Amino acid sequence: MSKPTIETRSFQAHTKKLLDLMIHSIYSQKDVFLRELISNASDAIDKVRFEALTNTDLATDGKIKLIPNRAANTLTISDNGVGMTYDEVIEHIGTIAKSGSEAYAEKLKELGKDVAAPDLIGQFGVGFYSAFIVSDEVTLETTKAGEKHGVRWHSKGDGEYTIERIKPSVHGTTVTLHLRAAENADAEEEALPDSEGDFTDAWTLRKVVKKYSDFIAYPIVLDVEKHEVERDADGKVVEGGKTETKVVEETINSQKALWTRTPAEVTPEEHNEFYKHLTHDWTAPLQTLHFHVEGTQEFTALLYVPEKAPMDLYSREQKRGLQLYIKRVFIGAEVKELIPEYFRFIRGLVDSSDLPLNVSREVVQQDAVVNRIKKTVTTKLINFFKDLLAKDRAAYEKVWAEYGQALKEAFHYDPAVKDKMADLLLVKTTKDEGWSTLAEVVERMKEGQTALYYLTGEKFDVLREAPQLEVFAKKGVEVVLLGESIDEIVVSVLDKYKDHELKSAARGELDGLPESAEDKAKQEEQSDKFADLLGKLKTLLANDLADVRLTTRLTDSAACLVAEEGGLSPQLERIYAQLGQPMPEQKRILELNPDHAVVSAMSQLAQLAGSDEKLKDFGEMLIDQALIAEGSPLKHPARFAKRVTDAMARAAVTGV
Ligand code: ADP
Ligand code: MG
């Protein structure tokens, strides 16, 4: 055998920085280090239990042991989990993801270091390093099942670590913390009111484990000394007899998997702790849904709505899904097959009694049981949100504000649920700055109004001022404003809400609006008066437009552009282009306001011989203005700018 060698390695710069932060800027809740190390031990046992499904040599009676040593001022946390190889120690313990440590440091700065810092540790995948909050030296010894060597890793948190091969032991990992003096000095406790005191003290350890790790599925045990006094044959204490001290293992967590309990009996505090353990999030969940399903399929689900959407909620690569357990054995994290795409922001788990334990990823992907679970989870969630909307509007609006955009994807991925999802939609409208349901908008519909009008665009404040809305404002008809790109898909899939056709305010003819007999008479008169202008513009602008017509849509603006009935809106055109499926450009209809001074003037111009060039010019300017007003880009912005300044110059000369 080759001579044992000790290798000394330096931490990368960002790791050093993180260690510094751990050591120097965390003053409260130092006890989270124990939660992190226990959580790692528990993860490691999860993994070995999973491997044991196919390798019967592995121990599956997972156990996490805490060994305090007051004389040496150390605390040891040991597990019989998977353990690590030499390379894995370098990769997982010697290195931390730069992104994680930087995100953590950023967050600390943002919060003003101490505030919620310890709570953040787990979230950024820097949990192991929290050991240095309380230790000035950390030793990790680990053996991976089947390896010829064990590995010892040691560091003082000062910029480097050593690593060496040692004799192997049973698979698992032992982390020994040499506690900082202050952690063990009772005198310091008063100076640090939040300090959790002595981590070699059994009472302290019991308290911390109860607080953070009670639901860990494996026993967390503590060696405790039992003093037994000598007794005689009758069991009476012998006066002046010997006292024998025995060390016994005491399990200090209840181990009860939270989800197996009766939902009504789990307290919000327990959910909070469990949620943090599950997600590494540091804020409490917005909502919790916990249920058991019995009958042809049996499973339990525990689902949480996080307070904040993850940064990558809309990225294609984002990994999401639920944890899968089978009869309380952990099978996999992020099992996507358990929940539909549009609920990907939900975190939690499913524990099934119907699946075989040796289920593989491939099986999960097409398994009928898994599919049924997904269906039930979907229905339960939809009903849950429906209830929430009815019973606690403010809470539902919070969920909507954070995840509404993802929920709308249901219309795309799962049209079968479109009617149910339509009831969950919250929208902004021309009448209300806040959120309304479609049912509320229908409730407010005008006498004589049959269709439900909407306008899509990119920004609410641009939408609110769109010229297409003028007639609706005049008639007091409410229009739903849809400001997200996904909305185009929602309206095209939904089509109708409770028998009311969904109609774009910027498309086709305006019908379904209340209209008076006078209005109609006036329109007929005007179509005669403007016939020449319309005819000429149609020919002159045939390259850009499908049609030119008069409209009742406008009251203040001179012109607007609308799509043909059934045509694509400019937003939808842009969405298709972004998806890499550009559509042939659609010609739209220029609608003119017969009551506008410019339109009257143009109508007179149309009567004059040789006015075509000017008419074409004006027509193009109207098109450009209409594009600007709806927030669409111009084809020739510089040309438009020049025409406007020319017009201004002429107006200034004539002194108008
Ligand atoms: P995280 O748990 O978020 O991955 P940590 O810093 O807590 O981040 O741990 C880093 C990695 O080190 C773990 O993902 C795991 O691979 C490894 N590790 C830590 N503790 C143990 C342990 N007790 N047994 C096996 N592997 C461990
Ligand atoms: Mg961890």
XYZ file of C-alpha atoms and ligand atoms in Angstrom:
684
model
C 0.000 0.000 0.000
C 1.252 3.459 -0.829
C 2.105 5.838 1.965
C -0.827 7.932 3.125
C -0.487 11.436 1.795
C -2.113 14.557 3.003
C -3.031 16.971 0.313
C -3.468 20.643 1.159
C -5.739 22.644 -1.069
C -6.829 26.272 -1.134
C -10.410 27.363 -1.223
C -11.428 29.438 -4.197
C -11.736 33.161 -3.541
C -15.514 33.191 -3.386
C -15.520 30.303 -0.917
C -13.106 32.189 1.332
C -15.344 35.204 1.234
C -18.318 33.129 2.195
C -16.473 31.543 5.105
C -15.532 34.979 6.296
C -19.147 36.010 6.230
C -20.166 32.910 8.145
C -17.598 33.497 10.816
C -17.841 37.233 11.228
C -21.319 38.374 10.455
C -23.795 35.923 11.860
C -24.661 36.719 15.434
C -28.101 35.286 15.888
C -29.696 31.929 15.243
C -26.319 30.278 15.229
C -28.105 27.016 15.920
C -29.102 26.697 12.245
C -25.793 24.971 11.626
C -27.270 21.900 13.281
C -30.327 21.975 11.060
C -28.048 22.120 7.999
C -25.791 19.264 9.056
C -28.753 17.097 10.052
C -30.428 17.904 6.772
C -27.323 16.777 4.872
C -27.217 13.582 6.924
C -30.874 12.957 6.197
C -30.358 13.575 2.464
C -27.453 11.131 2.524
C -29.619 8.467 4.162
C -32.397 9.118 1.638
C -29.871 8.399 -1.077
C -28.554 5.202 0.432
C -32.068 3.940 1.031
C -32.805 4.512 -2.595
C -29.661 2.671 -3.667
C -30.485 -0.128 -1.252
C -33.538 -0.920 -3.340
C -31.130 -2.557 -5.769
C -28.116 -3.243 -3.534
C -29.003 -5.289 -0.507
C -25.559 -4.877 1.116
C -26.414 -1.393 2.219
C -27.769 -0.536 5.620
C -31.203 1.000 5.405
C -31.899 1.562 9.065
C -30.821 5.172 8.787
C -29.676 6.877 11.933
C -28.157 10.236 12.762
C -26.108 10.438 15.883
C -25.081 13.485 17.876
C -22.057 13.032 20.103
C -21.226 15.990 22.323
C -17.925 16.029 24.161
C -17.708 18.699 26.762
C -14.102 18.074 27.785
C -12.820 18.344 24.218
C -15.376 21.038 23.381
C -16.549 19.193 20.289
C -19.825 18.107 18.760
C -19.936 15.223 16.305
C -22.764 14.562 13.864
C -22.619 11.166 12.280
C -24.786 9.342 9.776
C -24.912 6.015 7.931
C -25.856 7.569 4.639
C -24.185 7.210 1.236
C -20.883 8.759 2.176
C -18.535 10.339 -0.359
C -15.524 9.324 -2.407
C -12.285 11.326 -2.394
C -13.328 13.206 -5.496
C -16.813 13.792 -4.217
C -15.444 15.377 -1.056
C -13.372 17.759 -3.162
C -16.331 18.490 -5.352
C -19.072 18.840 -2.728
C -17.264 19.933 0.408
C -14.102 21.590 -0.898
C -15.909 23.594 -3.512
C -19.113 25.493 -3.491
C -21.004 26.693 -6.457
C -19.870 30.203 -7.123
C -23.381 31.231 -8.047
C -24.748 30.036 -4.714
C -22.162 31.773 -2.573
C -22.397 34.996 -4.509
C -26.162 35.028 -4.415
C -25.946 34.428 -0.685
C -23.458 37.237 -0.113
C -25.601 39.570 -2.234
C -28.686 38.751 -0.239
C -26.846 39.330 3.019
C -25.742 42.741 1.870
C -29.229 43.584 0.749
C -30.714 42.625 4.100
C -28.030 44.248 6.228
C -26.106 41.197 7.213
C -27.559 39.847 10.394
C -31.296 40.071 9.946
C -32.486 36.901 8.305
C -29.111 35.639 7.262
C -28.977 32.266 8.959
C -32.307 31.402 7.445
C -30.890 31.908 4.004
C -28.074 29.442 4.272
C -29.948 26.377 3.136
C -31.508 28.183 0.225
C -28.247 28.873 -1.517
C -26.732 25.442 -1.158
C -24.046 26.586 1.245
C -25.364 24.637 4.238
C -22.254 22.645 5.086
C -20.269 25.830 5.606
C -22.611 26.962 8.343
C -20.558 24.613 10.534
C -18.039 27.445 10.685
C -20.548 29.735 12.376
C -19.849 27.874 15.594
C -16.566 26.059 14.925
C -12.963 27.029 14.516
C -12.106 23.615 13.134
C -14.183 21.112 11.210
C -13.209 17.519 10.470
C -15.229 15.347 8.145
C -14.651 11.636 7.774
C -16.595 9.685 5.241
C -16.748 6.307 3.576
C -18.710 5.456 0.508
C -20.057 1.915 0.335
C -17.778 -0.360 -1.654
C -14.760 2.014 -1.610
C -11.321 0.793 -0.515
C -10.624 4.002 1.362
C -12.317 6.402 3.615
C -11.598 10.110 3.356
C -10.718 12.699 5.972
C -11.247 16.387 5.266
C -10.152 19.049 7.685
C -10.245 22.825 7.726
C -9.958 25.752 10.061
C -12.034 27.843 7.755
C -9.015 30.005 7.052
C -8.545 29.633 3.335
C -7.379 26.075 2.938
C -8.264 22.524 3.761
C -6.477 19.208 3.891
C -7.707 15.948 2.503
C -6.342 12.422 2.905
C -7.305 8.808 2.518
C -8.009 6.884 5.709
C -9.128 3.410 6.680
C -12.669 2.758 5.498
C -15.530 2.185 7.887
C -19.212 1.478 7.421
C -20.695 3.742 4.756
C -21.611 7.139 6.080
C -20.202 10.445 7.208
C -19.042 11.899 10.493
C -18.598 15.620 10.951
C -16.761 16.776 14.045
C -16.960 20.403 15.044
C -14.428 21.957 17.329
C -16.565 24.638 18.900
C -15.407 28.208 19.243
C -14.710 29.206 22.815
C -17.644 31.574 22.937
C -20.052 28.835 21.997
C -19.268 27.059 25.166
C -18.789 29.886 27.614
C -21.803 30.303 29.815
C -20.681 33.811 30.701
C -21.139 34.910 27.110
C -24.735 33.881 27.019
C -26.078 37.044 28.535
C -24.018 39.245 26.298
C -25.494 37.398 23.344
C -29.183 37.123 24.148
C -29.893 35.230 20.990
C -27.049 32.818 21.411
C -28.164 29.289 21.856
C -25.452 28.588 24.308
C -23.581 25.384 24.763
C -23.787 22.880 21.941
C -22.192 20.196 24.047
C -25.154 20.330 26.356
C -27.772 17.612 25.828
C -30.592 19.923 26.796
C -29.566 22.517 24.205
C -29.266 19.851 21.514
C -32.700 18.441 22.317
C -34.165 21.914 22.074
C -32.528 22.737 18.736
C -33.455 19.394 17.186
C -37.079 19.796 18.281
C -37.099 23.265 16.792
C -35.766 22.498 13.328
C -35.534 18.799 12.720
C -38.315 17.056 14.558
C -39.895 15.640 11.385
C -36.671 14.210 9.977
C -37.680 10.706 8.999
C -34.709 8.992 10.681
C -33.974 8.800 14.388
C -31.642 11.493 15.655
C -30.032 9.979 18.693
C -27.987 11.330 21.534
C -25.815 9.398 23.919
C -26.935 10.208 27.387
C -25.493 9.050 30.648
C -27.781 7.204 32.976
C -26.687 6.941 36.562
C -27.875 3.808 38.239
C -27.516 3.370 41.926
C -26.856 -0.051 43.377
C -29.931 -1.934 44.509
C -30.401 -5.041 46.545
C -32.234 -8.170 45.499
C -35.569 -6.583 46.440
C -34.847 -3.552 44.303
C -34.131 -1.299 47.257
C -31.372 1.301 47.000
C -28.264 0.150 48.853
C -27.186 2.741 51.399
C -23.657 3.887 50.462
C -23.698 1.531 47.473
C -21.968 2.029 44.119
C -23.408 4.235 41.385
C -23.020 2.853 37.932
C -22.977 5.156 34.933
C -24.349 3.761 31.693
C -24.464 5.421 28.328
C -27.732 4.941 26.483
C -29.035 6.213 23.171
C -31.998 8.512 23.355
C -34.006 9.422 20.248
C -34.701 13.119 20.387
C -36.920 13.717 17.340
C -40.452 12.454 16.875
C -39.636 11.381 13.253
C -43.189 11.584 12.297
C -43.364 12.375 8.617
C -45.545 15.433 8.772
C -47.652 14.474 5.789
C -48.804 11.188 7.288
C -50.596 13.040 10.048
C -54.211 14.171 9.963
C -54.167 17.460 8.034
C -56.197 19.350 10.623
C -53.723 18.453 13.336
C -50.627 19.924 11.743
C -50.017 23.451 13.006
C -48.935 26.353 10.774
C -45.625 26.479 12.669
C -44.970 22.835 11.869
C -45.795 23.472 8.234
C -43.422 26.424 8.187
C -40.521 24.436 9.540
C -41.233 21.539 7.250
C -41.611 23.783 4.238
C -38.248 25.384 4.954
C -36.661 21.975 5.311
C -38.206 20.858 2.039
C -37.495 23.913 -0.095
C -34.626 25.742 1.583
C -36.823 28.809 1.306
C -36.578 31.262 4.151
C -40.046 32.743 4.178
C -43.226 30.965 5.151
C -45.422 29.615 2.343
C -48.374 31.715 1.185
C -50.701 28.739 1.142
C -50.696 25.123 2.229
C -52.751 22.276 0.830
C -52.558 18.913 2.552
C -54.820 15.994 1.743
C -55.135 12.212 1.746
C -56.855 10.420 -1.097
C -58.361 7.003 -0.565
C -60.153 4.530 -2.780
C -58.891 3.118 -6.054
C -55.645 5.028 -5.612
C -54.167 5.998 -2.319
C -51.836 8.847 -1.812
C -51.102 11.825 0.332
C -50.090 15.189 -1.008
C -48.576 18.087 0.831
C -48.406 21.152 -1.362
C -47.147 24.658 -0.713
C -47.391 27.941 -2.596
C -44.126 29.818 -1.958
C -44.307 33.500 -1.199
C -42.127 34.466 -4.137
C -41.847 32.996 -7.589
C -38.369 31.630 -8.346
C -36.282 33.660 -10.787
C -36.368 30.852 -13.314
C -40.127 30.284 -13.284
C -40.349 31.220 -16.938
C -37.096 29.730 -18.115
C -37.331 26.623 -20.248
C -34.655 24.805 -18.284
C -36.219 25.298 -14.911
C -36.501 22.084 -12.952
C -39.671 21.713 -10.960
C -42.066 19.072 -9.868
C -42.903 17.398 -6.607
C -40.955 15.033 -4.423
C -42.136 11.479 -4.737
C -42.265 9.088 -1.810
C -43.543 5.575 -1.907
C -44.749 4.366 1.459
C -42.534 6.991 3.086
C -39.402 5.954 1.207
C -37.929 8.848 -0.698
C -37.909 8.074 -4.435
C -37.048 11.302 -6.163
C -36.984 15.063 -6.047
C -38.477 17.204 -8.784
C -40.722 14.586 -10.335
C -42.372 16.608 -13.057
C -44.913 13.968 -13.933
C -46.833 14.616 -10.727
C -48.045 18.085 -11.504
C -48.963 20.025 -14.651
C -46.640 22.601 -16.130
C -48.755 25.583 -15.115
C -48.601 24.577 -11.444
C -44.814 24.276 -11.532
C -44.462 26.952 -8.840
C -46.056 24.593 -6.310
C -43.564 22.875 -4.019
C -44.235 19.790 -2.004
C -44.531 16.048 -2.150
C -46.689 13.093 -2.967
C -46.507 9.865 -0.990
C -48.142 6.973 -2.818
C -49.123 3.546 -1.542
C -49.873 2.161 -4.990
C -46.546 2.365 -6.797
C -43.932 -0.379 -6.548
C -40.870 0.645 -4.550
C -38.450 -0.137 -7.325
C -40.143 2.270 -9.704
C -37.673 3.826 -12.110
C -37.674 7.202 -13.784
C -38.739 5.637 -17.049
C -41.647 3.913 -15.380
C -42.736 7.101 -13.652
C -42.880 8.832 -16.995
C -45.613 6.647 -18.411
C -47.152 5.135 -15.368
C -50.935 5.159 -15.218
C -50.942 5.519 -11.447
C -48.670 8.545 -11.666
C -50.929 10.004 -14.303
C -53.992 9.550 -12.133
C -52.205 11.170 -9.221
C -51.399 14.136 -11.433
C -55.047 14.458 -12.455
C -56.241 14.386 -8.875
C -53.574 16.852 -7.744
C -54.645 19.206 -10.549
C -58.324 19.042 -9.636
C -57.578 19.505 -5.958
C -55.440 22.545 -6.656
C -57.991 24.160 -8.946
C -60.722 23.655 -6.346
C -58.427 24.911 -3.646
C -57.763 28.141 -5.510
C -61.430 28.534 -6.332
C -62.259 28.292 -2.646
C -59.507 30.687 -1.757
C -60.806 33.222 -4.275
C -64.273 32.966 -2.777
C -63.225 33.037 0.850
C -60.105 35.168 1.033
C -59.853 37.498 -1.924
C -56.764 39.308 -0.630
C -54.849 36.054 -0.209
C -55.879 34.890 -3.656
C -54.814 38.172 -5.233
C -51.375 37.690 -3.710
C -51.116 34.267 -5.327
C -52.390 35.685 -8.599
C -49.981 38.604 -8.634
C -47.078 36.201 -8.219
C -48.198 33.276 -10.375
C -51.084 34.457 -12.570
C -48.944 34.410 -15.667
C -47.974 30.781 -15.106
C -51.567 29.798 -14.338
C -52.675 31.270 -17.657
C -50.504 28.701 -19.413
C -53.202 26.178 -18.505
C -55.162 27.499 -21.478
C -52.305 26.455 -23.701
C -51.259 23.157 -22.104
C -54.577 21.865 -20.884
C -57.578 23.318 -22.735
C -59.741 20.708 -20.989
C -59.638 22.797 -17.822
C -60.248 26.106 -19.581
C -63.675 26.742 -18.105
C -62.481 26.095 -14.585
C -59.411 28.225 -15.134
C -61.566 31.021 -16.562
C -63.156 31.343 -13.142
C -59.723 31.734 -11.611
C -58.632 34.529 -13.935
C -58.132 37.962 -12.490
C -58.036 40.891 -14.916
C -57.604 44.653 -14.976
C -60.233 46.683 -16.768
C -60.975 50.220 -17.913
C -63.273 50.610 -14.917
C -61.165 49.234 -12.137
C -57.499 49.681 -11.260
C -57.641 46.578 -9.090
C -58.324 42.974 -10.029
C -61.691 41.728 -11.262
C -62.912 38.256 -12.081
C -64.607 37.733 -15.436
C -67.825 37.025 -13.529
C -67.594 40.482 -12.007
C -67.047 42.074 -15.414
C -70.105 40.246 -16.765
C -72.061 41.451 -13.754
C -71.224 45.038 -14.727
C -72.152 44.666 -18.406
C -74.369 47.378 -19.915
C -77.964 46.848 -20.907
C -77.888 45.763 -24.555
C -74.226 44.681 -24.460
C -73.801 41.073 -25.546
C -70.075 40.580 -26.075
C -67.318 40.873 -23.516
C -64.688 43.273 -24.859
C -60.988 43.091 -24.285
C -57.887 44.828 -25.542
C -54.479 43.213 -25.574
C -51.174 45.013 -25.489
C -47.930 45.149 -23.661
C -48.381 47.713 -20.914
C -51.421 48.644 -18.887
C -50.802 52.387 -19.023
C -50.467 52.353 -22.827
C -53.549 50.169 -23.076
C -55.610 52.485 -20.916
C -55.017 55.330 -23.383
C -55.542 53.359 -26.566
C -57.730 55.236 -29.106
C -59.683 52.041 -29.776
C -61.204 52.463 -26.327
C -62.757 55.869 -26.954
C -66.173 54.660 -28.009
C -66.310 52.265 -25.083
C -65.589 55.099 -22.695
C -68.314 57.178 -24.320
C -70.866 54.397 -24.020
C -69.734 53.446 -20.549
C -68.837 49.908 -21.644
C -66.097 48.234 -19.606
C -63.166 46.733 -21.488
C -60.859 44.075 -20.058
C -57.220 45.108 -20.453
C -54.822 42.243 -21.043
C -51.190 43.212 -20.679
C -49.266 39.925 -20.880
C -48.243 38.171 -24.057
C -49.809 34.905 -22.888
C -53.201 36.672 -22.850
C -53.505 36.336 -26.605
C -53.496 32.598 -26.153
C -55.957 32.799 -23.259
C -58.548 34.705 -25.289
C -58.127 32.571 -28.371
C -58.587 29.337 -26.402
C -61.295 30.643 -24.129
C -63.365 32.276 -26.882
C -66.427 32.632 -24.650
C -67.169 33.260 -21.025
C -70.586 32.145 -19.782
C -72.237 32.564 -23.197
C -70.642 35.943 -23.775
C -68.395 36.034 -26.764
C -64.953 37.480 -26.067
C -64.351 40.220 -28.616
C -61.313 42.316 -29.227
C -61.938 46.045 -29.012
C -59.404 46.422 -31.782
C -60.681 43.909 -34.263
C -63.501 43.660 -36.768
C -66.738 45.563 -36.778
C -68.164 46.905 -33.583
C -71.273 44.971 -32.829
C -72.615 43.707 -29.585
C -72.517 47.268 -28.270
C -75.624 49.207 -27.382
C -76.485 51.506 -30.307
C -79.202 54.146 -30.734
C -81.354 54.790 -33.847
C -79.852 58.286 -34.170
C -76.359 56.839 -34.241
C -77.368 54.621 -37.116
C -78.943 57.414 -39.185
C -75.869 59.573 -38.713
C -73.583 56.810 -39.867
C -75.463 56.393 -43.114
C -75.334 60.085 -43.869
C -71.603 60.156 -43.219
C -70.762 57.193 -45.391
C -72.090 59.161 -48.384
C -70.222 62.290 -47.442
C -66.858 60.557 -47.065
C -67.186 58.068 -49.926
C -64.648 59.887 -52.127
C -62.015 60.154 -49.431
C -62.351 56.508 -48.461
C -62.196 55.369 -52.094
C -59.055 57.362 -52.827
C -57.211 56.375 -49.668
C -57.974 52.727 -50.284
C -56.254 52.884 -53.662
C -53.374 55.087 -52.550
C -52.564 52.980 -49.477
C -53.370 49.565 -50.918
C -49.843 48.370 -50.162
C -50.223 48.944 -46.437
C -53.894 48.437 -45.707
C -56.659 45.911 -46.226
C -59.321 48.577 -46.084
C -60.178 52.139 -45.085
C -63.502 52.834 -43.421
C -65.328 55.135 -41.056
C -65.691 54.145 -37.476
C -67.776 54.851 -34.436
C -64.918 53.534 -32.330
C -63.230 56.907 -31.945
C -64.311 60.121 -30.313
C -61.073 62.115 -29.827
C -58.491 60.521 -32.090
C -58.516 60.884 -35.848
C -57.692 57.304 -36.761
C -56.870 53.855 -35.487
C -55.875 50.516 -36.931
C -57.888 47.394 -36.367
C -57.435 43.818 -37.421
C -59.872 42.116 -39.705
C -62.394 39.875 -38.047
C -60.484 36.680 -37.342
C -57.154 38.344 -38.127
C -54.101 38.230 -35.892
C -53.471 41.137 -33.560
C -50.025 42.770 -33.745
C -49.230 41.267 -30.309
C -49.964 37.771 -31.500
C -47.867 38.379 -34.591
C -44.989 39.330 -32.311
C -45.479 36.256 -30.122
C -45.311 33.992 -33.161
C -42.194 35.795 -34.336
C -40.582 35.277 -30.907
C -41.488 31.610 -31.024
C -39.629 31.432 -34.310
C -42.787 31.077 -36.416
C -43.077 34.421 -38.182
C -46.452 34.886 -39.832
C -46.877 36.694 -43.131
C -47.552 40.293 -42.202
C -51.263 40.984 -41.909
C -52.698 44.060 -43.502
C -55.008 45.905 -41.196
C -57.926 48.271 -41.561
C -57.511 52.018 -41.115
C -60.532 53.418 -39.369
C -61.256 57.141 -39.546
C -63.206 59.299 -37.164
C -65.710 61.280 -39.310
C -66.124 63.837 -36.525
C -62.463 64.750 -36.488
C -61.269 68.008 -38.072
C -58.381 66.339 -39.885
C -60.683 63.803 -41.479
C -63.094 66.521 -42.656
C -60.194 68.515 -44.071
C -58.895 65.462 -45.894
C -62.365 64.845 -47.266
C -62.343 68.340 -48.794
C -58.851 67.775 -50.109
C -60.077 64.637 -51.858
C -62.435 66.770 -53.954
C -59.523 68.762 -55.418
C -57.718 67.652 -58.570
C -54.026 66.723 -58.128
C -54.328 66.175 -54.400
C -53.383 62.491 -54.466
C -49.804 62.919 -53.356
C -50.773 64.985 -50.350
C -53.589 62.598 -49.462
C -51.199 59.676 -49.550
C -48.816 61.588 -47.319
C -51.542 62.349 -44.791
C -52.818 58.801 -44.923
C -49.379 57.439 -44.108
C -49.040 59.879 -41.263
C -52.360 58.713 -39.840
C -51.188 55.113 -40.024
C -47.972 55.989 -38.202
C -49.828 57.906 -35.510
C -52.185 55.010 -34.980
C -49.216 52.657 -34.617
C -47.590 54.925 -32.046
C -50.809 55.231 -30.061
C -51.168 51.470 -29.730
C -47.511 50.997 -28.815
C -46.431 49.316 -32.059
C -43.130 50.096 -33.804
C -43.071 52.247 -36.950
C -41.642 50.954 -40.203
C -40.011 54.276 -41.058
C -39.694 56.292 -37.866
C -37.311 58.869 -39.347
C -39.672 59.571 -42.230
C -42.509 60.088 -39.792
C -40.435 62.453 -37.650
C -39.545 64.508 -40.700
C -43.167 64.766 -41.824
C -44.239 65.945 -38.373
C -41.557 68.638 -38.216
C -42.389 69.784 -41.750
C -46.031 70.087 -40.752
C -45.041 72.023 -37.655
C -42.910 74.398 -39.716
C -45.794 75.058 -42.100
C -48.215 75.629 -39.229
C -45.769 78.036 -37.564
C -45.414 80.072 -40.780
C -49.139 80.437 -41.195
C -49.282 81.350 -37.534
C -52.010 78.862 -36.678
P -26.725 21.245 -0.223
O -27.139 20.352 0.884
O -27.718 22.354 -0.465
O -26.348 20.538 -1.489
P -24.485 21.659 1.458
O -23.433 22.714 1.538
O -25.294 21.476 2.689
O -25.414 22.042 0.254
O -23.827 20.294 1.058
C -23.067 20.184 -0.113
C -22.992 18.771 -0.607
O -22.084 18.004 0.178
C -24.269 17.978 -0.556
O -25.082 18.225 -1.691
C -23.774 16.540 -0.538
O -23.448 16.102 -1.853
C -22.496 16.661 0.222
N -22.694 16.297 1.632
C -22.769 17.136 2.682
N -22.962 16.471 3.827
C -23.016 15.152 3.508
C -23.211 13.927 4.252
N -23.410 13.929 5.581
N -23.197 12.765 3.568
C -22.996 12.739 2.221
N -22.824 13.839 1.474
C -22.831 15.034 2.109
Mg -27.407 20.889 2.802
